[in-house]
Coordinates of C-alpha atoms in Angstrom, one line a residue:
X1 CA 0.0 0.0 0.0
X2 CA 1.4 3.4 -1.0
X3 CA 0.5 5.1 2.2
X4 CA 2.1 2.4 4.4
X5 CA 5.2 2.3 2.1
X6 CA 5.6 6.1 2.3
X7 CA 5.3 6.0 6.1
X8 CA 8.0 3.3 6.3
X9 CA 10.3 5.2 4.0
X10 CA 9.9 8.3 6.1
X11 CA 11.3 6.6 9.3
X12 CA 14.8 7.6 10.4
X13 CA 17.1 5.1 12.0
X14 CA 19.7 7.6 13.3
X15 CA 17.4 8.9 16.1
X16 CA 17.0 12.3 14.5
X17 CA 13.5 13.7 14.1
X18 CA 12.2 12.9 10.6
X19 CA 10.6 15.3 8.3
X20 CA 7.0 14.7 7.3
X21 CA 6.6 12.6 4.2
X22 CA 4.8 14.8 1.6
X23 CA 1.2 13.7 1.4
X24 CA 0.3 12.5 -2.0
X25 CA -3.3 11.6 -2.9
X26 CA -3.7 9.7 -6.2
X27 CA -6.8 9.7 -8.4
X28 CA -8.3 13.0 -7.2
X29 CA -9.8 13.9 -10.6
X30 CA -11.0 10.4 -11.3
X31 CA -12.6 10.1 -7.8
X32 CA -14.4 13.4 -8.3
X33 CA -15.7 12.2 -11.7
X34 CA -16.6 8.8 -10.4
X35 CA -19.0 10.5 -7.9
X36 CA -20.6 12.4 -10.7
X37 CA -20.8 9.2 -12.9
X38 CA -22.5 7.3 -10.1
X39 CA -25.2 9.9 -9.9
X40 CA -26.1 9.3 -13.5
X41 CA -25.8 5.5 -13.5
X42 CA -28.8 5.1 -11.1
X43 CA -31.3 6.6 -13.6
X44 CA -29.6 6.4 -17.0
X45 CA -32.7 5.7 -19.2
X46 CA -32.8 8.9 -21.3
X47 CA -30.7 10.2 -24.1
X48 CA -29.7 13.2 -22.0
X49 CA -28.3 11.0 -19.2
X50 CA -26.5 8.8 -21.6
X51 CA -24.9 11.9 -23.2
X52 CA -23.8 13.3 -19.9
X53 CA -22.3 10.0 -18.8
X54 CA -20.3 9.5 -22.0
X55 CA -19.2 13.2 -22.0
X56 CA -17.9 12.8 -18.4
X57 CA -15.9 9.7 -19.5
X58 CA -14.6 11.2 -22.8
X59 CA -11.2 12.4 -21.3
X60 CA -10.4 8.8 -20.2
X61 CA -11.0 7.3 -23.7
X62 CA -7.5 8.1 -24.8
X63 CA -6.0 6.1 -22.0
X64 CA -7.7 3.0 -23.5
X65 CA -6.3 3.8 -27.0
X66 CA -9.7 5.0 -28.4
X67 CA -9.4 7.3 -31.4
X68 CA -9.6 10.9 -30.3
X69 CA -11.9 11.8 -33.2
X70 CA -14.5 9.1 -32.5
X71 CA -17.9 10.2 -31.2
X72 CA -19.1 8.1 -28.3
X73 CA -22.6 9.4 -28.8
X74 CA -22.9 8.3 -32.4
X75 CA -25.7 5.9 -33.1
X76 CA -27.7 6.6 -29.9
X77 CA -30.3 9.0 -31.3
X78 CA -33.6 7.5 -32.1
X79 CA -33.1 4.3 -30.2
X80 CA -35.4 3.0 -27.4
X81 CA -34.2 3.9 -23.9
X82 CA -33.3 0.3 -23.1
X83 CA -31.1 0.0 -26.2
X84 CA -29.5 3.4 -25.5
X85 CA -28.7 2.2 -22.0
X86 CA -27.1 -1.0 -23.3
X87 CA -25.0 0.8 -26.0
X88 CA -23.9 3.6 -23.6
X89 CA -22.8 1.0 -21.0
X90 CA -20.8 -0.9 -23.6
X91 CA -18.9 2.4 -24.3
X92 CA -18.6 3.3 -20.6
X93 CA -17.7 -0.1 -19.1
X94 CA -14.0 -0.1 -20.1
X95 CA -13.4 3.4 -18.6
X96 CA -15.3 2.5 -15.5
X97 CA -13.5 -0.9 -15.1
X98 CA -10.0 0.0 -16.1
X99 CA -9.7 3.7 -15.1
X100 CA -12.2 5.0 -12.6
X101 CA -12.4 2.0 -10.2
X102 CA -8.6 1.5 -9.9
X103 CA -8.2 5.3 -9.4
X104 CA -10.9 5.3 -6.7
X105 CA -9.2 2.4 -5.0
X106 CA -5.9 4.3 -4.9
X107 CA -7.6 7.5 -3.9
X108 CA -9.3 5.9 -0.9
X109 CA -6.2 4.1 0.3
X110 CA -4.2 7.3 0.1
X111 CA -6.7 9.2 2.1
X112 CA -7.5 6.5 4.7
X113 CA -4.0 5.3 5.3
X114 CA -2.1 8.6 4.6
X115 CA 1.0 9.0 6.8
X116 CA 0.3 11.1 9.9
X117 CA 2.1 14.6 9.8
X118 CA 4.9 15.3 12.2
X119 CA 3.7 17.1 15.3
X120 CA 3.3 20.8 14.6
X121 CA 2.9 20.4 10.9
X122 CA -0.6 20.6 9.4
X123 CA -1.7 18.0 6.9
X124 CA -2.5 18.9 3.3
X125 CA -5.8 20.5 3.0
X126 CA -8.5 18.2 1.7
X127 CA -11.0 20.9 1.0
X128 CA -12.6 20.5 -2.4
X129 CA -12.1 16.7 -2.5
X130 CA -15.2 14.5 -2.5
X131 CA -15.8 12.8 0.9
X132 CA -14.4 9.3 1.4
X133 CA -17.9 8.1 1.9
X134 CA -19.1 9.5 -1.4
X135 CA -16.2 7.9 -3.2
X136 CA -16.9 4.6 -1.6
X137 CA -20.6 4.8 -2.5
X138 CA -19.6 5.6 -6.1
X139 CA -17.4 2.5 -6.2
X140 CA -20.3 0.4 -4.9
X141 CA -22.7 1.9 -7.5
X142 CA -20.2 1.3 -10.4
X143 CA -19.5 -2.3 -9.3
X144 CA -23.3 -3.0 -9.1
X145 CA -23.9 -1.5 -12.5
X146 CA -21.1 -3.6 -14.0
X147 CA -22.8 -6.6 -12.3
X148 CA -19.8 -7.4 -10.1
X149 CA -17.1 -6.3 -12.5
X150 CA -14.2 -4.6 -10.7
X151 CA -15.2 -6.0 -7.3
X152 CA -11.5 -6.7 -6.6
X153 CA -10.8 -3.0 -6.4
X154 CA -13.4 -2.6 -3.6
X155 CA -12.0 -5.7 -1.9
X156 CA -8.5 -4.2 -2.0
X157 CA -9.8 -1.1 -0.1
X158 CA -11.5 -3.4 2.4
X159 CA -8.2 -5.2 3.0
X160 CA -6.3 -2.0 3.3
X161 CA -8.8 -0.7 5.9
X162 CA -8.5 -3.8 8.0
X163 CA -4.7 -3.5 8.0
X164 CA -4.9 0.2 8.8
X165 CA -7.2 -0.3 11.7
X166 CA -4.8 -2.9 13.3
X167 CA -1.8 -0.6 12.8
X168 CA -3.6 2.4 14.1
X169 CA -4.7 0.6 17.3
X170 CA -1.2 -0.9 17.8
X171 CA 0.3 2.6 17.5
X172 CA -2.2 4.1 20.0
X173 CA -1.7 1.3 22.5
X174 CA 2.1 1.7 22.5
X175 CA 2.0 5.5 22.6
X176 CA 3.2 7.3 25.7
X177 CA 0.2 8.5 27.7
X178 CA 1.4 10.6 30.7
X179 CA -0.8 10.0 33.7
X180 CA -1.0 13.6 34.7
X181 CA -2.5 15.0 31.5
X182 CA -5.5 14.6 29.2
X183 CA -3.3 13.9 26.2
X184 CA -3.9 10.2 26.3
X185 CA -7.7 10.5 26.3
X186 CA -7.7 13.1 23.6
X187 CA -5.3 11.1 21.4
X188 CA -7.4 7.9 21.8
X189 CA -10.7 9.7 21.1
X190 CA -9.1 11.0 17.8
X191 CA -8.0 7.5 17.0
X192 CA -11.5 6.2 17.7
X193 CA -13.0 8.8 15.3
X194 CA -10.7 7.7 12.6
X195 CA -11.7 4.1 13.2
X196 CA -15.3 5.0 13.0
X197 CA -14.6 6.6 9.6
X198 CA -13.0 3.4 8.4
X199 CA -16.0 1.4 9.5
X200 CA -18.4 3.8 7.7
X201 CA -16.4 3.3 4.5
X202 CA -16.6 -0.5 4.9
X203 CA -20.3 -0.3 5.4
X204 CA -20.7 2.0 2.3
X205 CA -18.6 -0.5 0.2
X206 CA -21.0 -3.3 1.3
X207 CA -18.4 -5.1 3.4
X208 CA -19.9 -7.7 5.8
X209 CA -18.8 -10.2 8.4
X210 CA -15.2 -10.4 9.4
X211 CA -14.1 -7.1 7.8
X212 CA -16.7 -5.0 9.8
X213 CA -16.1 -7.1 12.9
X214 CA -12.4 -6.5 12.8
X215 CA -12.7 -2.7 12.7
X216 CA -15.5 -2.7 15.3
X217 CA -13.3 -4.8 17.6
X218 CA -10.4 -2.4 17.2
X219 CA -12.6 0.6 18.0
X220 CA -13.9 -1.1 21.1
X221 CA -10.3 -1.8 22.2
X222 CA -9.4 1.9 21.8
X223 CA -12.5 3.1 23.7
X224 CA -11.8 0.7 26.6
X225 CA -8.1 1.8 26.7
X226 CA -9.2 5.5 26.9
X227 CA -11.7 4.8 29.7
X228 CA -9.1 2.8 31.7
X229 CA -6.5 5.5 31.3
X230 CA -9.0 8.1 32.4
X231 CA -10.1 6.1 35.4
X232 CA -6.5 5.5 36.5
X233 CA -5.8 9.2 36.3
X234 CA -8.8 10.0 38.5
X235 CA -8.0 7.3 41.0
X236 CA -4.4 8.6 41.3
X237 CA -5.8 11.7 43.0
X238 CA -8.6 10.1 44.9
X239 CA -6.1 7.8 46.5
X240 CA -3.7 10.4 47.9
X241 CA -5.1 13.9 47.4
X242 CA -1.8 15.1 45.9
X243 CA -2.1 18.5 44.2
X244 CA -0.2 17.3 41.1
X245 CA -2.5 14.3 40.8
X246 CA -5.4 16.7 41.2
X247 CA -4.2 18.8 38.2
X248 CA -4.1 15.6 36.1
X249 CA -7.6 14.6 37.2
X250 CA -9.0 18.1 36.4
X251 CA -7.4 17.9 32.9
X252 CA -9.0 14.6 32.2
X253 CA -12.4 15.8 33.3
X254 CA -12.0 18.9 31.2
X255 CA -11.7 16.6 28.1
X256 CA -15.4 16.0 28.3
X257 CA -16.0 15.9 24.6
X258 CA -13.3 13.2 24.1
X259 CA -14.7 11.2 27.0
X260 CA -18.2 11.4 25.6
X261 CA -16.9 10.1 22.2
X262 CA -15.3 7.0 23.7
X263 CA -18.1 6.3 26.2
X264 CA -20.8 6.5 23.4
X265 CA -18.8 4.0 21.4
X266 CA -19.0 1.6 24.4
X267 CA -22.8 2.2 24.8
X268 CA -23.4 1.6 21.1
X269 CA -21.3 -1.6 21.2
X270 CA -23.3 -2.8 24.2
X271 CA -26.6 -2.0 22.6
X272 CA -25.6 -3.7 19.4
X273 CA -24.3 -6.7 21.4
X274 CA -21.0 -6.6 19.5
X275 CA -19.4 -8.5 22.3
X276 CA -21.0 -11.8 23.3
X277 CA -22.7 -11.5 26.7
X278 CA -23.2 -14.1 29.4
X279 CA -25.8 -14.1 32.2
X280 CA -23.5 -13.7 35.1
X281 CA -20.3 -12.0 33.8
X282 CA -20.0 -8.5 32.6
X283 CA -18.4 -8.0 29.2
X284 CA -15.2 -6.0 28.9
X285 CA -16.9 -3.0 27.4
X286 CA -19.4 -2.7 30.3
X287 CA -16.6 -3.2 32.9
X288 CA -14.5 -0.4 31.4
X289 CA -17.5 2.1 31.4
X290 CA -18.6 1.1 34.9
X291 CA -15.0 1.5 36.2
X292 CA -14.8 5.0 34.8
X293 CA -18.2 6.0 36.2
X294 CA -17.2 4.7 39.6
X295 CA -13.9 6.7 39.5
X296 CA -15.7 9.8 38.3
X297 CA -18.2 9.4 41.2
X298 CA -15.4 9.1 43.8
X299 CA -13.7 12.2 42.3
X300 CA -17.0 14.2 42.3
X301 CA -17.4 13.4 46.0
X302 CA -13.9 14.6 46.8
X303 CA -14.2 17.8 44.7
X304 CA -17.6 18.7 46.2
X305 CA -16.1 18.2 49.7
X306 CA -13.0 20.3 48.9
X307 CA -15.0 23.0 47.2
X308 CA -17.4 23.3 50.1
X309 CA -14.5 23.6 52.6
X310 CA -12.6 26.0 50.3
X311 CA -15.5 28.4 49.7
X312 CA -15.1 30.4 52.9
X313 CA -11.3 29.9 53.1
X314 CA -9.8 33.3 52.1
X315 CA -6.3 31.8 52.2
X316 CA -6.9 29.3 49.4
X317 CA -5.9 30.3 45.9
X318 CA -9.0 31.5 44.0
X319 CA -7.9 30.0 40.7
X320 CA -7.7 26.5 42.3
X321 CA -11.2 27.0 43.7
X322 CA -12.5 28.1 40.3
X323 CA -10.8 25.1 38.7
X324 CA -12.5 22.6 41.1
X325 CA -15.9 24.2 40.5
X326 CA -15.5 24.2 36.8
X327 CA -14.6 20.5 36.8
X328 CA -17.7 19.7 38.9
X329 CA -19.6 21.3 36.0
X330 CA -17.8 19.2 33.4
X331 CA -18.6 16.1 35.4
X332 CA -22.3 17.0 35.4
X333 CA -22.1 17.8 31.6
X334 CA -20.7 14.3 31.0
X335 CA -23.6 12.7 32.9
X336 CA -26.2 14.8 31.1
X337 CA -24.9 14.5 27.5
X338 CA -23.9 10.8 27.5
X339 CA -26.7 9.0 25.8
X340 CA -29.6 10.4 27.7
X341 CA -32.0 8.1 25.8
X342 CA -29.6 5.2 25.3
X343 CA -30.9 1.8 26.4
X344 CA -27.5 0.8 27.9
X345 CA -26.8 4.0 29.8
X346 CA -25.6 3.1 33.3
X347 CA -28.0 4.0 36.1
X348 CA -24.9 5.2 38.1
X349 CA -24.7 8.1 35.7
X350 CA -28.1 9.4 36.7
X351 CA -27.2 9.0 40.4
X352 CA -24.0 10.9 39.9
X353 CA -25.8 13.7 38.0
X354 CA -28.4 14.0 40.7
X355 CA -25.7 14.1 43.4
X356 CA -23.9 16.9 41.7
X357 CA -27.0 18.9 41.2
X358 CA -28.0 18.5 44.9
X359 CA -24.6 19.4 46.2
X360 CA -24.2 22.3 43.9
X361 CA -27.5 23.8 45.0
X362 CA -26.5 23.4 48.6
X363 CA -23.1 25.1 47.9
X364 CA -24.9 28.0 46.2
X365 CA -27.1 28.6 49.2
X366 CA -24.1 28.5 51.5
X367 CA -22.3 31.0 49.2
X368 CA -25.3 33.3 49.4
X369 CA -25.3 33.2 53.2
X370 CA -21.6 33.7 53.2
X371 CA -21.9 36.9 51.1
X372 CA -24.6 38.2 53.5
X373 CA -22.4 37.7 56.5
X374 CA -19.6 39.5 54.6
X375 CA -21.6 42.8 54.2
X376 CA -21.1 43.8 57.8
X377 CA -17.7 42.2 58.4
X378 CA -15.6 45.2 57.5
X379 CA -13.3 43.2 55.2
X380 CA -10.9 45.0 52.9
X381 CA -12.1 45.5 49.3
X382 CA -9.6 43.0 47.8
X383 CA -10.9 40.1 50.0
X384 CA -14.5 41.1 49.4
X385 CA -13.9 41.0 45.7
X386 CA -12.3 37.5 45.9
X387 CA -15.4 36.3 47.8
X388 CA -17.7 37.8 45.1
X389 CA -15.7 36.0 42.4
X390 CA -16.1 32.7 44.2
X391 CA -19.8 33.2 44.5
X392 CA -20.0 34.0 40.8
X393 CA -18.2 30.7 40.0
X394 CA -20.7 28.8 42.1
X395 CA -23.6 30.6 40.4
X396 CA -22.1 29.6 37.0
X397 CA -22.0 26.0 38.2
X398 CA -25.8 25.9 38.2
X399 CA -26.2 27.2 34.6
X400 CA -27.1 23.7 33.2
X401 CA -28.7 22.2 36.3
X402 CA -32.3 23.3 36.1
X403 CA -32.0 25.1 39.5
X404 CA -32.7 28.6 38.1
X405 CA -34.3 29.9 41.3
X406 CA -31.2 29.0 43.4
X407 CA -28.9 30.6 40.8
X408 CA -31.0 33.8 40.6
X409 CA -31.0 34.1 44.4
X410 CA -27.3 33.9 44.5
X411 CA -26.8 36.3 41.6
X412 CA -29.0 38.9 43.4
X413 CA -26.7 38.7 46.4
X414 CA -23.6 39.0 44.2
X415 CA -25.1 42.1 42.6
X416 CA -25.9 43.6 46.0
X417 CA -22.3 43.0 47.1
X418 CA -20.9 44.6 44.0
X419 CA -22.9 47.7 44.7
X420 CA -21.8 47.8 48.3
X421 CA -18.2 47.5 47.4
X422 CA -18.5 50.0 44.6

């Protein structure tokens, strides 16, 4: 495969950083024309459609040693539609079989298995190219029109996709994922999205059985790996309350979109019963998701307790307090957005969401009382402003929690404090 060969040729053995291999995508023009051709093949029963089809394919006739002066439309006028279709397909078939299908094969392989750019360098812009799904659908339409002719080109793409999925997951599994950052979860969620794109291409090409099962299995592996990494990072803080571990936990929670991507993949796999289930033993997908939810629940309890104690503590850094409150909000967002109507959504997510809402409302009431006590305390303006900022952070925490009355009550007290301070 050209993409794999380019990646191997770009490796350096002397330990020096390698330059990015220039990204080369073959068959761009042919793939674009194939998508247009496929649109006409579905309903090619009129002289106009036959003319458009053969006109699109005219530039490729010279590759098959047709005389440049020959007119592919000659002899079609006046014939019944069925006869026009038959004659047009006789002219189009060689170009479809020997030019467009091989070009689409190479085009998809180059785009699906293109070498990754070196960190810091942007990949070549794909704007203007047909989507990989459209090209795959065009291949399937052309093969169906040719009654199975050229199927080997679609099969080659399927094989390349399987190989790419295995290589992608192996690279992700062996990549360094520092425990104190969200880098691992983010990288794995991007890998998962690429795998889902590969699976969509397989489905569009009409692949069945082992090919689809292979990519689905690899995507589940990545999702489980991401959730285990996230759970381990959260547990590292819950276990010892170290501030460095807290920073890592907050970063992972902040990657809420990436976490939702991987968790949804697990939910979909459970709903589709992609992994064989037994009556008394949880499947690996369910174990990975439950483990992460349990870790997130323990972290939420710790963060709520810390934030509650830190709220009236003027000596605590306000930025750290704001970070804890913000991550409580991200945890709630994860609970709310993760498959609200999904049949395999864990009940523990609803319990965690309810717990966060209840504790956040209680914290907001305490913040309001704390502000009221501050009015007559004679504190210096700087300390008063810090207290106001903390109360505002708590009020913002309630934005998506359907506790508008509690939020408004706190906001009124914040506004009154600001007027008092001037």
